[in-house]
Tab-separated table of C-alpha atoms in Angstrom:
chain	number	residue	atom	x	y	z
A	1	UNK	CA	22.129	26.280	8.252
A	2	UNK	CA	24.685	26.546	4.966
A	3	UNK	CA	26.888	23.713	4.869
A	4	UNK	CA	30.443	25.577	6.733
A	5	UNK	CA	31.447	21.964	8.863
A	6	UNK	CA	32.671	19.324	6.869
A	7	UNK	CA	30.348	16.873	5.134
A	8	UNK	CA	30.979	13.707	7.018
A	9	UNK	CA	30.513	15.223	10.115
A	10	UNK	CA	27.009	17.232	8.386
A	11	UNK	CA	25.793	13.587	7.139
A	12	UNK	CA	26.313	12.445	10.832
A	13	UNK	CA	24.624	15.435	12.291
A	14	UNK	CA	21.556	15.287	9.656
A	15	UNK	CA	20.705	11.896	10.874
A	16	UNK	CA	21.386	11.845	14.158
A	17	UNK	CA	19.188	14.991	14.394
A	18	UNK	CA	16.285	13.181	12.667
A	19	UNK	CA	16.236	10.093	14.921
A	20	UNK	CA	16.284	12.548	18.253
A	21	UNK	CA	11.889	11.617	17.601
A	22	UNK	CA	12.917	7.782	17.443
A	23	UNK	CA	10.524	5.189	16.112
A	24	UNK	CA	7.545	3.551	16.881
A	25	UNK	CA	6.527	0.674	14.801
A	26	UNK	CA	3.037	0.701	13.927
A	27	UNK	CA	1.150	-1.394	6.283
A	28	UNK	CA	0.172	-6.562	1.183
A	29	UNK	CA	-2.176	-5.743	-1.389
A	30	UNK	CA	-1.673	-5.668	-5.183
A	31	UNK	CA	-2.833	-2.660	-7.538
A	32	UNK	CA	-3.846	-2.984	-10.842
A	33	UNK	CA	-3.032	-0.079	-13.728
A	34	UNK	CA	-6.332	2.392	-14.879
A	35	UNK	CA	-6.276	1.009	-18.231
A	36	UNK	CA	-4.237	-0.594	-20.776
A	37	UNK	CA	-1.455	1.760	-22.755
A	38	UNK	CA	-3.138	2.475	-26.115
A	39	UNK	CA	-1.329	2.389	-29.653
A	40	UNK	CA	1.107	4.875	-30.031
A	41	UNK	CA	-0.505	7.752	-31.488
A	42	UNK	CA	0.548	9.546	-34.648
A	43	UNK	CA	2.218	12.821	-34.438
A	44	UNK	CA	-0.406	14.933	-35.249
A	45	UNK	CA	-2.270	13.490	-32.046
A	46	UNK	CA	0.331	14.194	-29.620
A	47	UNK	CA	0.151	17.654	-27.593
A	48	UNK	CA	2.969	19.746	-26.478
A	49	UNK	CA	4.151	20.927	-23.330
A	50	UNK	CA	6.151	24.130	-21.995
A	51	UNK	CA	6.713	22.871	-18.363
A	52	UNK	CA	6.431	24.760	-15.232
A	53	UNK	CA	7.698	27.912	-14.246
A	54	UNK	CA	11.257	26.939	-12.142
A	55	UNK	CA	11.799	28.679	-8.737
A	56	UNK	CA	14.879	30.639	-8.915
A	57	UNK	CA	17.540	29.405	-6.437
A	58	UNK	CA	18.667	31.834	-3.250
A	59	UNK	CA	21.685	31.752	-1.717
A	60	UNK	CA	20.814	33.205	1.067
A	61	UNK	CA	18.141	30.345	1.814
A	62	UNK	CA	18.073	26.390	2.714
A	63	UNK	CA	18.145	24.080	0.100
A	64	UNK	CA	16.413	21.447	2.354
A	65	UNK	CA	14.689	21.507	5.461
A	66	UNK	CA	13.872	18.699	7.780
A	67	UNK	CA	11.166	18.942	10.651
A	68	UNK	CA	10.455	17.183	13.680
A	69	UNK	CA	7.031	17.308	15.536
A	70	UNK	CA	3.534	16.180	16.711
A	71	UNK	CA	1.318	17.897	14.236
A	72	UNK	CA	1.374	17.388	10.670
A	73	UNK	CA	0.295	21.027	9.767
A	74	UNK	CA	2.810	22.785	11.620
A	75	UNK	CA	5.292	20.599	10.386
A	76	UNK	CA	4.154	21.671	6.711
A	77	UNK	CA	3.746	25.562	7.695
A	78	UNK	CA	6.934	25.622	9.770
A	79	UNK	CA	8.974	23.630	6.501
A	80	UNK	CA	7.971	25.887	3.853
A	81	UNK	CA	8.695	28.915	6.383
A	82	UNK	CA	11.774	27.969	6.781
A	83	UNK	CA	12.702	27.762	3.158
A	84	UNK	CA	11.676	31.060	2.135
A	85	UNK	CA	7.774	31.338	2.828
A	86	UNK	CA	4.626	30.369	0.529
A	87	UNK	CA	4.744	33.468	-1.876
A	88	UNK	CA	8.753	32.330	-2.955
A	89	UNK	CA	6.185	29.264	-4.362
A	90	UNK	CA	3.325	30.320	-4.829
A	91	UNK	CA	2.181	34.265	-7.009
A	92	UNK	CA	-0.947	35.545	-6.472
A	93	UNK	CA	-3.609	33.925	-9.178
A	94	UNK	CA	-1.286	30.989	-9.901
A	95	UNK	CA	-3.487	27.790	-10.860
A	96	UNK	CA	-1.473	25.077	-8.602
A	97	UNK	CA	-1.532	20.991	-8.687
A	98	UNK	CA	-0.433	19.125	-5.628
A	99	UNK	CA	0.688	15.545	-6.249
A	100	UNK	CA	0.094	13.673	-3.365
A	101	UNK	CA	0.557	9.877	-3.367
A	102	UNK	CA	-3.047	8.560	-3.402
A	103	UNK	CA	-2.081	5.182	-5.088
A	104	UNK	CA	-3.662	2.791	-2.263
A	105	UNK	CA	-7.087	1.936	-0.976
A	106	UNK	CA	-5.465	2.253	2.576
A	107	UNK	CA	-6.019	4.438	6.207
A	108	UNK	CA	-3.990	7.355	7.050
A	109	UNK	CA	-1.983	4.819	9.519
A	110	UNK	CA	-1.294	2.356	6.956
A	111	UNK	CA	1.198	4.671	5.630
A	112	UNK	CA	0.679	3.797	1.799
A	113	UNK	CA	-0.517	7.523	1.015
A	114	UNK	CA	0.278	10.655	1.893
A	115	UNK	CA	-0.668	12.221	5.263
A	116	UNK	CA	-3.923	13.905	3.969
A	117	UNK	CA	-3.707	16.540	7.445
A	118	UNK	CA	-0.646	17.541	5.675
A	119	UNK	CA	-1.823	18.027	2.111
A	120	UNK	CA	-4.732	19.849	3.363
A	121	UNK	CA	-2.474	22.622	5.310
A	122	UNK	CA	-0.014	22.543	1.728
A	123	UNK	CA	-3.877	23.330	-0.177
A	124	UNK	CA	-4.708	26.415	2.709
A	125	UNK	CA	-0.955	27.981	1.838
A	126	UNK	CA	-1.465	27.872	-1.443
A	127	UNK	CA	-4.962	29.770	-0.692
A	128	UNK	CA	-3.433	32.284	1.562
A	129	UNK	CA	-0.837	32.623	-1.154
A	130	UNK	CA	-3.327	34.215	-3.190
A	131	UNK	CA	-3.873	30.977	-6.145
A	132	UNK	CA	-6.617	31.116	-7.971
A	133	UNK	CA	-6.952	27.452	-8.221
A	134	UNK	CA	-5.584	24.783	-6.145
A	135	UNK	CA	-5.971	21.333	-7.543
A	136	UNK	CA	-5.155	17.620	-5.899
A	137	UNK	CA	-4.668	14.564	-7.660
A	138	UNK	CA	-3.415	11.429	-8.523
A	139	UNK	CA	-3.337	8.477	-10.678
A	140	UNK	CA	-4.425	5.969	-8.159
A	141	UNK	CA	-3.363	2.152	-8.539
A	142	UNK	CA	-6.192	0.579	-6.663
A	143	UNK	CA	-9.863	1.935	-7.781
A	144	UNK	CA	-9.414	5.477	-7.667
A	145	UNK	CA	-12.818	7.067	-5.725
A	146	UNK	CA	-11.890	4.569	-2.897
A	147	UNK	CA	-8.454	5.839	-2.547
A	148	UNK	CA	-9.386	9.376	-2.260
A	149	UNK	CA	-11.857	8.331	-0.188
A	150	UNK	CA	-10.057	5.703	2.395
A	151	UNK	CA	-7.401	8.147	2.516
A	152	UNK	CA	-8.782	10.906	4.045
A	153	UNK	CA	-6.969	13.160	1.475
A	154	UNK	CA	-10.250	13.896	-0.229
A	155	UNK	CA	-12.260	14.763	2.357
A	156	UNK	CA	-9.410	17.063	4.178
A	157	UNK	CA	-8.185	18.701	0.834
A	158	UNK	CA	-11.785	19.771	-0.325
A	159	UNK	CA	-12.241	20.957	3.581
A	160	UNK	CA	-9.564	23.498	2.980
A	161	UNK	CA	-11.122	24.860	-0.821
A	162	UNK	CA	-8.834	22.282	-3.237
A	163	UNK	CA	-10.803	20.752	-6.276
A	164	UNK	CA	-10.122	17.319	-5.570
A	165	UNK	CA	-9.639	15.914	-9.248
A	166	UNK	CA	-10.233	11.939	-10.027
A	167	UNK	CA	-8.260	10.292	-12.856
A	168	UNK	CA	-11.291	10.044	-15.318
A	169	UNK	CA	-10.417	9.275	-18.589
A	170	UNK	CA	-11.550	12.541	-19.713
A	171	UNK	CA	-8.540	14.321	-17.106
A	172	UNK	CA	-5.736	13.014	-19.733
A	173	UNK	CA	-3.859	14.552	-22.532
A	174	UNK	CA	-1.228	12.541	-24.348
A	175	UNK	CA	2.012	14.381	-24.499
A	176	UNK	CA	5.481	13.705	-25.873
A	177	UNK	CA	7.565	13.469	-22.771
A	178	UNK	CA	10.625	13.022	-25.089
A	179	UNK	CA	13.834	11.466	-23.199
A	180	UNK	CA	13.574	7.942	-23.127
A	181	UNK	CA	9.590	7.757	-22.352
A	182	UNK	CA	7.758	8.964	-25.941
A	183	UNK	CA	3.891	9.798	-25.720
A	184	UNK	CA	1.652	8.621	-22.487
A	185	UNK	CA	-1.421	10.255	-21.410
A	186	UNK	CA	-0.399	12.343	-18.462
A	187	UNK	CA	-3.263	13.785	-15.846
A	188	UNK	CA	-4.349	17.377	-17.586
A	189	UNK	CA	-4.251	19.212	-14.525
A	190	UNK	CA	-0.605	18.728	-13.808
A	191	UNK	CA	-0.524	20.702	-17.824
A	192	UNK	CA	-2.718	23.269	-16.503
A	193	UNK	CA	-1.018	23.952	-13.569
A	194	UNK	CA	1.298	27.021	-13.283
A	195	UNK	CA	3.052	25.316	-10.266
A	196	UNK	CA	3.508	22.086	-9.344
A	197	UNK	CA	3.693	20.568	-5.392
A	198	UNK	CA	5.191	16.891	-5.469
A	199	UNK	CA	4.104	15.770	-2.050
A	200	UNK	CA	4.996	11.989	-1.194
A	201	UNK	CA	5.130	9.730	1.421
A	202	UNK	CA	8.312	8.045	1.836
A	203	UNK	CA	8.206	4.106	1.972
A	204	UNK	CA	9.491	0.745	0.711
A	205	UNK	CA	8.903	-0.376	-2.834
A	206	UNK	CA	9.727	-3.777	-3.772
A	207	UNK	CA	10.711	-3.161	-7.511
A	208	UNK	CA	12.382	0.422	-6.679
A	209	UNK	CA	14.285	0.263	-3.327
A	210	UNK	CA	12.210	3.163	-2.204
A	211	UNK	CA	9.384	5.615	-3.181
A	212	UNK	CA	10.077	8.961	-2.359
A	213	UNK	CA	9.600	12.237	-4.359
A	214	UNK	CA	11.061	11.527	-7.964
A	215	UNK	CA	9.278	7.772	-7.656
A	216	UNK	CA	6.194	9.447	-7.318
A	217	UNK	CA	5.596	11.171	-10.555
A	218	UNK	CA	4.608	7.877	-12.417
A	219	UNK	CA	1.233	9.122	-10.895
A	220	UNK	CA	0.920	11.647	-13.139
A	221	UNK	CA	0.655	9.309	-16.427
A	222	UNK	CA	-1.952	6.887	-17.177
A	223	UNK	CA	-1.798	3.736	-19.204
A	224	UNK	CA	0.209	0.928	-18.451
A	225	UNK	CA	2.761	1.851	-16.486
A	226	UNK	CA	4.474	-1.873	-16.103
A	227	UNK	CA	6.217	-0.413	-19.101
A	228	UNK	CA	8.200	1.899	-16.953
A	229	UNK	CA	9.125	-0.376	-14.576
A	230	UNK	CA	11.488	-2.178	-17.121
A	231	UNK	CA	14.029	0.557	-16.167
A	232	UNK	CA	12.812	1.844	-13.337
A	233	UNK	CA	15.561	4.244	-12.077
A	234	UNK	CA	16.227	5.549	-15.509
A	235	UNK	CA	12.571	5.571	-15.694
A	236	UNK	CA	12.015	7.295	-12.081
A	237	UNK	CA	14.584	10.123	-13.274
A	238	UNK	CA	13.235	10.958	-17.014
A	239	UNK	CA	9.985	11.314	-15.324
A	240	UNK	CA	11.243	13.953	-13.209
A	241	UNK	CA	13.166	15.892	-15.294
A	242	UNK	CA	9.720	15.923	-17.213
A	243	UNK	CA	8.219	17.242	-13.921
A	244	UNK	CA	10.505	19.682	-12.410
A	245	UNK	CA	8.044	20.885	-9.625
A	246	UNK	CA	8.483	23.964	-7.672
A	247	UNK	CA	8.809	22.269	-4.180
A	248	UNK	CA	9.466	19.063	-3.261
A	249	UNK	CA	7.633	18.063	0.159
A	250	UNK	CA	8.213	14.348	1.478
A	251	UNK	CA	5.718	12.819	4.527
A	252	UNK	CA	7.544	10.849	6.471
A	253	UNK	CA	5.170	11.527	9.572
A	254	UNK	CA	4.664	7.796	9.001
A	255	UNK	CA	6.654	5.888	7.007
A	256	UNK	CA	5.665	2.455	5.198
A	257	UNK	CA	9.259	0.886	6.247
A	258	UNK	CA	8.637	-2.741	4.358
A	259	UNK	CA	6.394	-4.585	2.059
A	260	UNK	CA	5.650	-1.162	0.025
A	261	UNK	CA	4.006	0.256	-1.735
A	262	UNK	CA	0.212	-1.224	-0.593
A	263	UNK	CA	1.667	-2.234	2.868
A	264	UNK	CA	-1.566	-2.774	4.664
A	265	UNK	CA	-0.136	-4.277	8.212
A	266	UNK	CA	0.504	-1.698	11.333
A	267	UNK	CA	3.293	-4.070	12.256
A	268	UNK	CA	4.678	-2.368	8.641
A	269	UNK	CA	4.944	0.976	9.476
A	270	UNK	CA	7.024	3.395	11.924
A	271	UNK	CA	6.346	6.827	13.575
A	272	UNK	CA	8.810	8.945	12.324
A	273	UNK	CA	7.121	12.521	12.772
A	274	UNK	CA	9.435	14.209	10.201
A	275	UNK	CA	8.466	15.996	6.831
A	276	UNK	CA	11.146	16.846	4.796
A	277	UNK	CA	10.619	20.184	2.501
A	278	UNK	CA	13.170	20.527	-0.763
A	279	UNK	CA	13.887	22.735	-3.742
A	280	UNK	CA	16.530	20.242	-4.545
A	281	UNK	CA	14.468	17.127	-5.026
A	282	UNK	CA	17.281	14.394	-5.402
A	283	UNK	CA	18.601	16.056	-1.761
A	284	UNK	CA	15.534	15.446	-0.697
A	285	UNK	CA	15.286	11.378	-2.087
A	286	UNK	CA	18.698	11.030	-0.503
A	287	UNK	CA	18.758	12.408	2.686
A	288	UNK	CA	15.420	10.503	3.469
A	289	UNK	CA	16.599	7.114	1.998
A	290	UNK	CA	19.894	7.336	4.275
A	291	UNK	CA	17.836	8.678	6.897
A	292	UNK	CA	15.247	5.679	7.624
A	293	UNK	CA	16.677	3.418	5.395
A	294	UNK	CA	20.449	3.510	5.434
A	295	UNK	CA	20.614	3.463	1.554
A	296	UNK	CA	22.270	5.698	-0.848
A	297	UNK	CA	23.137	5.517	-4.679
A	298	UNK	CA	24.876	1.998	-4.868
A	299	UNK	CA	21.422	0.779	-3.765
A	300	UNK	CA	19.355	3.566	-5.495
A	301	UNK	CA	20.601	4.070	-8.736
A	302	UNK	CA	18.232	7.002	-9.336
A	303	UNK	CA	19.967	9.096	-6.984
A	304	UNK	CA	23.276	8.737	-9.166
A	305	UNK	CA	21.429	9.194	-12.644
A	306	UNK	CA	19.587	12.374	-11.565
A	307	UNK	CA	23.117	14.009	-10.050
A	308	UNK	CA	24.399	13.184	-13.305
A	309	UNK	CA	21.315	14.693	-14.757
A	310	UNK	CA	21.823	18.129	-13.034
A	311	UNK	CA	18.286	17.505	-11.199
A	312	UNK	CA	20.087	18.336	-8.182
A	313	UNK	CA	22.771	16.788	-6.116
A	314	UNK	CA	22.336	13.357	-3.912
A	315	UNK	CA	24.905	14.473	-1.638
A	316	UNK	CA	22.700	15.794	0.796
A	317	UNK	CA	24.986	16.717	2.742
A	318	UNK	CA	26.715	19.112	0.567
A	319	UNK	CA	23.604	21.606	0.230
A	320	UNK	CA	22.317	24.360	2.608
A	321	UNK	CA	19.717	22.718	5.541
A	322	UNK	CA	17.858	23.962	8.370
A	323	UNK	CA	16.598	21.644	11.197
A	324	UNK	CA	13.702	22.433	12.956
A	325	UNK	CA	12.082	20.845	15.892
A	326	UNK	CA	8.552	21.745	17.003
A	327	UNK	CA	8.640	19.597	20.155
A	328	UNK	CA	7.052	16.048	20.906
């Protein structure tokens, strides 16, 4: 742990350490947007929001962790352990929203969603952390019932006690987002929440360069969302700086490692059995884009933007880490 050796030789270390699991290769469709982006709506119309209670940062604890291992669950438990424990997220009677990726009307081993085994053990922590509400959702691409559905995250979420929560047209608010993005309707129970749980998978995207965990809060507005794509890493990094989420937690159990986001070919998709677990989120983007990808910000702009930003720092080798391997 801490970050003592010197960073070339930590960067070396951090990846060799995650490829110890190797990879074994294993997902095209195209989405359509909910609805069209309405007119912009007069002042008077537009709601404000506070944003989410930050977690404070320790110096005596990781910054990152990465684990390697069979089971999806432990990975999760094991993750969050090792940066500090549950209640450091998580207060007794806290409403929480997890924000998995459940764009795609694809299977678990498709890799276009999140690993719903995983989001279901992140939904029991947040129980056993005492919240009085634990909500999952998403603003799907692809019809949204058979997302949650085909994904599995539906079925394991509400399993472990989460109100599974579809993107209805009644489950917006429009807000002011300010920065570059103005007013879009944005999912009312990431408003509600008193913590928020971004919880990707990591994977290929063909406008982006990647969708990891900053990519994946354009599922929290509705509308059309083309618009954003116009400047996407701008776009990608206004959007979290809107979010600013408690704890960053990136699937890469499997990862989609071409033709994302839908992927929908096995031949896509690699066994990577790592989950990455952040309180600096643009660590966390980095570490896994150099990590199965060999990118960093000359090909991922984002990164460089958020740094700049102060949304945390995309040399990940720089911050505190803790490795963990839980065998297989």
């Amino acid at each position: 742990m801490g970050n003592e050796s010197d960073p070339k030789n930590r960067r070396h270390a951090l990846i060799q350490m995650l490829r110890l699991g190797g990879l074994a290769t294993a997902t095209t469709g195209v989405g359509y947007w909910l609805s069209a982006r309405s007119q912009h709506p007069e002042a008077s119309e537009v709601a404000a929001f506070e944003g989410h209670k930050s977690i404070p940062n320790d110096p005596n604890l990781p910054e990152l962790v990465v684990a390697h291992g069979d089971d999806p669950r432990l990975l999760v438990r094991k993750s969050i352990e090792g940066l500090g424990g549950i209640k450091r997220f998580i207060a007794q009677g806290d409403m929480v929203l997890i924000k998995p990726n459940i764009g795609w009307d694809r299977t678990p081993e498709q890799a276009a969603n999140t690993n719903p085994q995983a989001v279901a053990e992140m939904v029991k922590l947040c129980r056993e952390a005492g919240a009085k509400r634990v909500m999952v959702a998403d603003v799907s691409c692809n019809e949204a019932r058979r997302c949650y559905q085909r994904s599995g995250i539906a079925e394991a979420a509400t399993a472990e006690g989460a109100e599974v929560i579809l993107p209805d047209s009644r489950n917006f608010k429009r807000i002011d987002m300010k920065r570059s993005l103005g007013s879009w309707q944005v999912l009312e129970p990431f408003l509600a929440a008193d913590k928020v749980v971004n919880f990707p998978i990591a994977k290929n995207h063909e406008l982006a360069g990647l969708t990891l965990g900053m990519k994946n809060w354009l599922g929290i507005v509705g509308g059309s969302r083309n618009w954003l794509h116009q400047d996407i890493h701008r776009s990608v990094v206004d959007l979290a700086d809107f979010a600013r989420p408690a704890l960053t937690i990136i699937d890469a159990y499997r990862i989609l490692v071409r033709n994302g986001p839908t992927g929908g070919s096995l031949s896509d998709v690699a066994v990577t059995k790592t989950l990455i677990a952040a309180t600096d989120p643009v660590a966390a983007d980095s570490y896994a884009a150099q990590a199965f990808w060999k990118l960093d910000s000359s090909s991922l702009p984002f990164l460089k933007i958020a740094t700049d930003r102060g949304l945390g720092n995309k040399n990940f080798a720089k911050v505190r880490t803790r490795f963990m391997s839980l065998g297989g």
